[in-house]
Short mmCIF file of C-alpha atoms and ligand atoms in Angstrom, two decimals:
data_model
loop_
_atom_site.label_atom_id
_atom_site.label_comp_id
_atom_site.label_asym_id
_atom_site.label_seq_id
_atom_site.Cartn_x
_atom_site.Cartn_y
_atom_site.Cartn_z
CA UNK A 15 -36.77 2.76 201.40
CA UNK A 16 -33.30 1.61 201.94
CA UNK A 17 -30.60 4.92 200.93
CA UNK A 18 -27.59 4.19 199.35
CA UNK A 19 -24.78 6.69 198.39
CA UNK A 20 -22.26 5.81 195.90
CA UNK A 21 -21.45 5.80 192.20
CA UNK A 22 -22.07 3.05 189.35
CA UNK A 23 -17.99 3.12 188.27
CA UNK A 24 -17.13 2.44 191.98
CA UNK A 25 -16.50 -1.30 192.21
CA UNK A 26 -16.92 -1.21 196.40
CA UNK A 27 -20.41 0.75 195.15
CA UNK A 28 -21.20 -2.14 192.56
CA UNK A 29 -20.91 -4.81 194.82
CA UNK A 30 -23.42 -3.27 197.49
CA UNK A 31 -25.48 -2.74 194.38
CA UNK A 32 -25.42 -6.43 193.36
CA UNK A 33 -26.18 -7.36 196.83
CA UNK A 34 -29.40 -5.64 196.72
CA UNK A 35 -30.68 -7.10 193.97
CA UNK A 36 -29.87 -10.15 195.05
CA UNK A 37 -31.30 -9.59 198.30
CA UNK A 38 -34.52 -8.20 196.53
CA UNK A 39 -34.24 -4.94 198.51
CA UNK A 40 -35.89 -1.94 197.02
CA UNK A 41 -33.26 1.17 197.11
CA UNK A 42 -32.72 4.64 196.58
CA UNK A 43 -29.30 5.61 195.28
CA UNK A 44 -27.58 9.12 195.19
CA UNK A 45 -24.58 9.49 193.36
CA UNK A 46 -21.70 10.87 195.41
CA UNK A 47 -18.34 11.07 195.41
CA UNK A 48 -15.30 13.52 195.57
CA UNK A 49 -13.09 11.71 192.81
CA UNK A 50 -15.50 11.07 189.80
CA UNK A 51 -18.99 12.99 188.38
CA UNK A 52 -20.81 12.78 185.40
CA UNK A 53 -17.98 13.50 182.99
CA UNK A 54 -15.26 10.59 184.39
CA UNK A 55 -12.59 11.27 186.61
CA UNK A 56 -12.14 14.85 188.34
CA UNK A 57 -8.54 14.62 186.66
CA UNK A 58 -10.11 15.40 183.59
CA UNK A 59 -11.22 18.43 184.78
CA UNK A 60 -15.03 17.75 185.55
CA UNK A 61 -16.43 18.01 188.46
CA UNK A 62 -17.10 15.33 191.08
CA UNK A 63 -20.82 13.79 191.96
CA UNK A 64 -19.60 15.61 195.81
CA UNK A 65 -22.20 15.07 198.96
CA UNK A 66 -18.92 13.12 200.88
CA UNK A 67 -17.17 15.83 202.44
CA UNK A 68 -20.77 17.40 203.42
CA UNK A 69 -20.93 17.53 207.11
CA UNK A 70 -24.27 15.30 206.87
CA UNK A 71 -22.32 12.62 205.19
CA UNK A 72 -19.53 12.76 207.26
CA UNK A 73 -21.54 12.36 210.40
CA UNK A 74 -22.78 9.12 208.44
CA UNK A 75 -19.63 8.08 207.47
CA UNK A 76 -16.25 10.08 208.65
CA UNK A 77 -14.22 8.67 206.61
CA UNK A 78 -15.67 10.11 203.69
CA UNK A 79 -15.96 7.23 201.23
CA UNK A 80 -18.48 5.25 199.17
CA UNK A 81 -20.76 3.25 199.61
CA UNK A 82 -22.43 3.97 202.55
CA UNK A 83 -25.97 2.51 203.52
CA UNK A 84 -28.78 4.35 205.69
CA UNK A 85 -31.76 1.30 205.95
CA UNK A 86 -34.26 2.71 208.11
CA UNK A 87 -32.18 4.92 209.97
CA UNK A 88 -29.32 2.05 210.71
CA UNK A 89 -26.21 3.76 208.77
CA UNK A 90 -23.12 1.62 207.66
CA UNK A 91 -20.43 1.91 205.84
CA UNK A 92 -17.38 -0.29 204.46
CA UNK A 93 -18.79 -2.19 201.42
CA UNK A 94 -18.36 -5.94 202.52
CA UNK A 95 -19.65 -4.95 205.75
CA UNK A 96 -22.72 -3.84 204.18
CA UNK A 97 -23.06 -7.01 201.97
CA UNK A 98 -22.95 -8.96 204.70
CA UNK A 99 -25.22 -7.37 206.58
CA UNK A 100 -27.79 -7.07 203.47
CA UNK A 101 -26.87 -11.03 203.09
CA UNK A 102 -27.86 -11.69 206.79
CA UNK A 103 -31.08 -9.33 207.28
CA UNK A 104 -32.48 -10.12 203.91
CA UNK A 105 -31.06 -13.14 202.09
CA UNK A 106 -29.79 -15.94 204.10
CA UNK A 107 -29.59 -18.02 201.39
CA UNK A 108 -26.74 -15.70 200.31
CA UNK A 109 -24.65 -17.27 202.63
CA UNK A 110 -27.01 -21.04 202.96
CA UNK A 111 -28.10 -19.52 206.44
CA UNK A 112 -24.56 -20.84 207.36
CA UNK A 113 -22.23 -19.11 210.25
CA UNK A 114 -19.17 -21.18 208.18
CA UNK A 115 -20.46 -21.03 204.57
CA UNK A 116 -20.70 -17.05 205.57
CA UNK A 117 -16.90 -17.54 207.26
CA UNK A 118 -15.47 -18.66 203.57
CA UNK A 119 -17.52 -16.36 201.79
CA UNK A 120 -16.16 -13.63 204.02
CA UNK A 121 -12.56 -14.56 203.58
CA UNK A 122 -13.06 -14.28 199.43
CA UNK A 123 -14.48 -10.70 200.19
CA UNK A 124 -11.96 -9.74 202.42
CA UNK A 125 -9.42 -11.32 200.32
CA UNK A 126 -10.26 -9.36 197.64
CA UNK A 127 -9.96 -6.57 199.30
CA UNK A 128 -6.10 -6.52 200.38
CA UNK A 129 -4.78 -8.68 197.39
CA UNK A 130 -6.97 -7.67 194.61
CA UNK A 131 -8.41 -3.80 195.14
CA UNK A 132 -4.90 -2.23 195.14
CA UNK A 133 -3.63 -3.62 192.07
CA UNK A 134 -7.02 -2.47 190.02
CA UNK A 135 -6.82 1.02 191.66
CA UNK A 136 -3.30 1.25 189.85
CA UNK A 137 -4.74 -0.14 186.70
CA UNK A 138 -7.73 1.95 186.36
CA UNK A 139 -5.97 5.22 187.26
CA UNK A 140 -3.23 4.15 184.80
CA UNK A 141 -5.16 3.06 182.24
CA UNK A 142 -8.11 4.98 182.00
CA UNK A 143 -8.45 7.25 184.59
CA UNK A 144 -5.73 9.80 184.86
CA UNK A 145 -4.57 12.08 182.08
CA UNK A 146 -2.65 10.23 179.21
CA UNK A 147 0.81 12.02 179.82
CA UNK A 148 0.60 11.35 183.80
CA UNK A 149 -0.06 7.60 182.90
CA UNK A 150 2.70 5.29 184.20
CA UNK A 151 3.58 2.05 182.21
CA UNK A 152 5.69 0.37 184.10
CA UNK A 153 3.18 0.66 187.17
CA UNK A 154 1.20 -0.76 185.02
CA UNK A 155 3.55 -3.30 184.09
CA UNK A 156 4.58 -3.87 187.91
CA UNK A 157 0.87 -4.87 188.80
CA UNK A 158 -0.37 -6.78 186.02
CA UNK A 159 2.87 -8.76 186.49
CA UNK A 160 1.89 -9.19 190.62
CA UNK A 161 -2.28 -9.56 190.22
CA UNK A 162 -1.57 -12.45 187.79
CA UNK A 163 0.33 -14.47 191.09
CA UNK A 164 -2.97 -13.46 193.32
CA UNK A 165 -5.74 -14.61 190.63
CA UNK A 166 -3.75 -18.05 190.03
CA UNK A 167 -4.81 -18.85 193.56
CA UNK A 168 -8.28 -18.25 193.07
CA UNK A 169 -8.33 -20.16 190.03
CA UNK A 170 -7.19 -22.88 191.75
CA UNK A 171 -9.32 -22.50 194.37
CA UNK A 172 -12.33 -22.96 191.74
CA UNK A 173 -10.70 -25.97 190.36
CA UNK A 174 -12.90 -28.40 192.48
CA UNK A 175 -15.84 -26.05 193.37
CA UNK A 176 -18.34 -23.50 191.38
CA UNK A 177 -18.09 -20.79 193.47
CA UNK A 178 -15.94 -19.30 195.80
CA UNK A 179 -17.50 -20.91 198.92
CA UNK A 180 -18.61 -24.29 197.53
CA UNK A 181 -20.89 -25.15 195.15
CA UNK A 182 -23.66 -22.72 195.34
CA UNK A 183 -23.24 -18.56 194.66
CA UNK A 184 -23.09 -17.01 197.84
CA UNK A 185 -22.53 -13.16 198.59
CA UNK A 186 -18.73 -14.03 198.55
CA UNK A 187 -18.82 -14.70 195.56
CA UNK A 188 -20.01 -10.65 195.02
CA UNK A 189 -16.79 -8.87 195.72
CA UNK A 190 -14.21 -11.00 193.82
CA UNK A 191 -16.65 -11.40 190.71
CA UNK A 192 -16.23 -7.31 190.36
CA UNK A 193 -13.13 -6.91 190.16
CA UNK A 194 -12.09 -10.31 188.20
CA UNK A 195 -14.52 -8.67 185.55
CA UNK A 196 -12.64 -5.48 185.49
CA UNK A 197 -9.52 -7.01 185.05
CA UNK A 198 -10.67 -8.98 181.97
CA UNK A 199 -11.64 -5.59 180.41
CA UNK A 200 -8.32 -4.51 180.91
CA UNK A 201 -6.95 -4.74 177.68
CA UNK A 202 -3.85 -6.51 179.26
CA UNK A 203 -1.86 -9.51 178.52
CA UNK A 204 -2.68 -12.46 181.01
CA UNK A 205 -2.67 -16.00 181.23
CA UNK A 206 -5.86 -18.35 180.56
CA UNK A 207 -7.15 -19.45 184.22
CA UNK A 208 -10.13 -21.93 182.97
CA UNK A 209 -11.78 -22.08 186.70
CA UNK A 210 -11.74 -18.50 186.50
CA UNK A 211 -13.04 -18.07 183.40
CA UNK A 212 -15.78 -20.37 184.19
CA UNK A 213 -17.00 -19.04 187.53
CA UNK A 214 -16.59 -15.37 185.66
CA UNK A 215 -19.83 -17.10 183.16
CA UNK A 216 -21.73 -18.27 185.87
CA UNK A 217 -21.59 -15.42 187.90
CA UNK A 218 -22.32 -13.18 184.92
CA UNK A 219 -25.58 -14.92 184.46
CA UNK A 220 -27.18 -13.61 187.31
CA UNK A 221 -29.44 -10.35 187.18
CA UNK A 222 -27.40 -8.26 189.66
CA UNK A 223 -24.49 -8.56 187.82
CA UNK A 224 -26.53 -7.66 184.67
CA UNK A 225 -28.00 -4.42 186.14
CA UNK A 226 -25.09 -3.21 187.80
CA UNK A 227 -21.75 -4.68 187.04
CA UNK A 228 -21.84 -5.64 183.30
CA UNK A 229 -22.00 -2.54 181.82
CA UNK A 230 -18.20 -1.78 180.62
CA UNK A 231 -18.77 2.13 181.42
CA UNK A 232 -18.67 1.59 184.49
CA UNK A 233 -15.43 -0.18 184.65
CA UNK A 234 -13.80 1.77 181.92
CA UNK A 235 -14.63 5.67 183.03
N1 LIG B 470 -12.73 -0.45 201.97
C1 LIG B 470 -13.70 0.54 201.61
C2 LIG B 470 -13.14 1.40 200.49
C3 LIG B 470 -14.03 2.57 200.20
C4 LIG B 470 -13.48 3.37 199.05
O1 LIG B 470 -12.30 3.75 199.04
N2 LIG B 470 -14.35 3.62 198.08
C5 LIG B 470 -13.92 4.36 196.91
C6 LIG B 470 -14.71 3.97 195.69
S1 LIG B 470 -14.50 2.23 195.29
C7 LIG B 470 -14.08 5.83 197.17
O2 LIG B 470 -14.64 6.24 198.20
N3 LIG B 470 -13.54 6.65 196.25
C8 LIG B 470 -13.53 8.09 196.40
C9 LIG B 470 -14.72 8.79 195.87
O3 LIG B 470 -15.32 8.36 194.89
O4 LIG B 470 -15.03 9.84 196.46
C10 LIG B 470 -14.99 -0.17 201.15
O5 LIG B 470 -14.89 -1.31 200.69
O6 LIG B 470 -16.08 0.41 201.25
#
């Protein structure tokens, strides 16, 4: 059975999670991490799920991070790498068996990535991660006021299109749903984007995003 190490409030971890299910691959998951256990964030003084720094899981993966994948002895790590690949060895139609439906989806994941990743990282360690008196609010101030520029564009994007790379869900759409989601839990001020909103409810419907994304624990822990 396909291994998978990660944790369920790791939204690199969610969207590999999501891709199984969609992908209808059976999997085995072990929690692991060096930042967050069973009680939240190690900042609060729990300790951390751990297995990445063993030298087994850095032989896997040397960089040390989450998710990583071992299907049938074929390890990989880097989360939209590993969508991909569970898109294109299990579930073509993630992608419409398409080299340049798979191009666009790729350039939403990657795009999330860069533009979008950073900004929640500050948000989630400055909102609900780190310890209330090391909590910055004009970091969080300084993001929300440059994510809100960055999810415009993908709202306009969806203005003429269901989902990310056309009209049907593809595993692009995977990445960029996770973190839009987390972003609306944020209890921040932010301007109505309608596409957004609307792709956000279709993309909610489906059962990956059920089991493994919709759960607000696992945003806000
Ligand atoms: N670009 C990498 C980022 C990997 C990454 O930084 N993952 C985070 C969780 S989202 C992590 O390893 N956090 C530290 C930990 O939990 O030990 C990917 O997409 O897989």
């Amino acid at each position: 059975m396909l291994k998978i190490w990660g944790r369920p409030t790791s939204i690199c971890t969610q969207r590999a999670l999501w891709t199984l299910v969609e992908a209808d691959v059976p999997f085995e998951l072990t929690l692991a991490s060096a930042t967050m256990g069973p009680n939240g964030h190690v900042s609060g003084g729990g300790s951390a799920f751990g297995h990445v720094n063993s030298p087994e899981y850095r032989s896997m993966n040397p960089h040390g991070t989450i998710p990583t994948i071992d299907d049938d002895g074929y390890i990989l790590w880097e989360s939209n790498a590993i969508c991909r690949y569970l898109a294109q060895t299990y579930a073509p139609q993630l992608y419409g068996d398409d080299v340049k439906t798979l191009a666009h989806a790729s350039q939403w994941m990657d795009w999330t990535n860069t533009q979008l990743e950073p900004h929640l990282h500050t948000l989630v360690m400055h909102l609900v991660r780190m310890q209330e008196a090391d909590r910055d609010p004009a970091a969080v101030e300084q993001t929300r006021q440059e994510i809100i520029p960055e999810l415009a564009r993908l709202d306009g994007h969806l203005a003429d299109k269901s989902y990310v790379a056309g009209d049907d869900f593809t595993v692009g759409d995977i990445p960029p749903a996770c973190a839009v989601y987390r972003w609306f839990l944020f209890d921040l001020e932010r301007p109505a984007m309608p596409n957004l909103e609307a792709w956000q409810a279709r993309v909610q419907g489906r059962e990956g995003f059920q089991r493994h994304i919709a759960s607000p624990e696992n945003h806000l822990a």
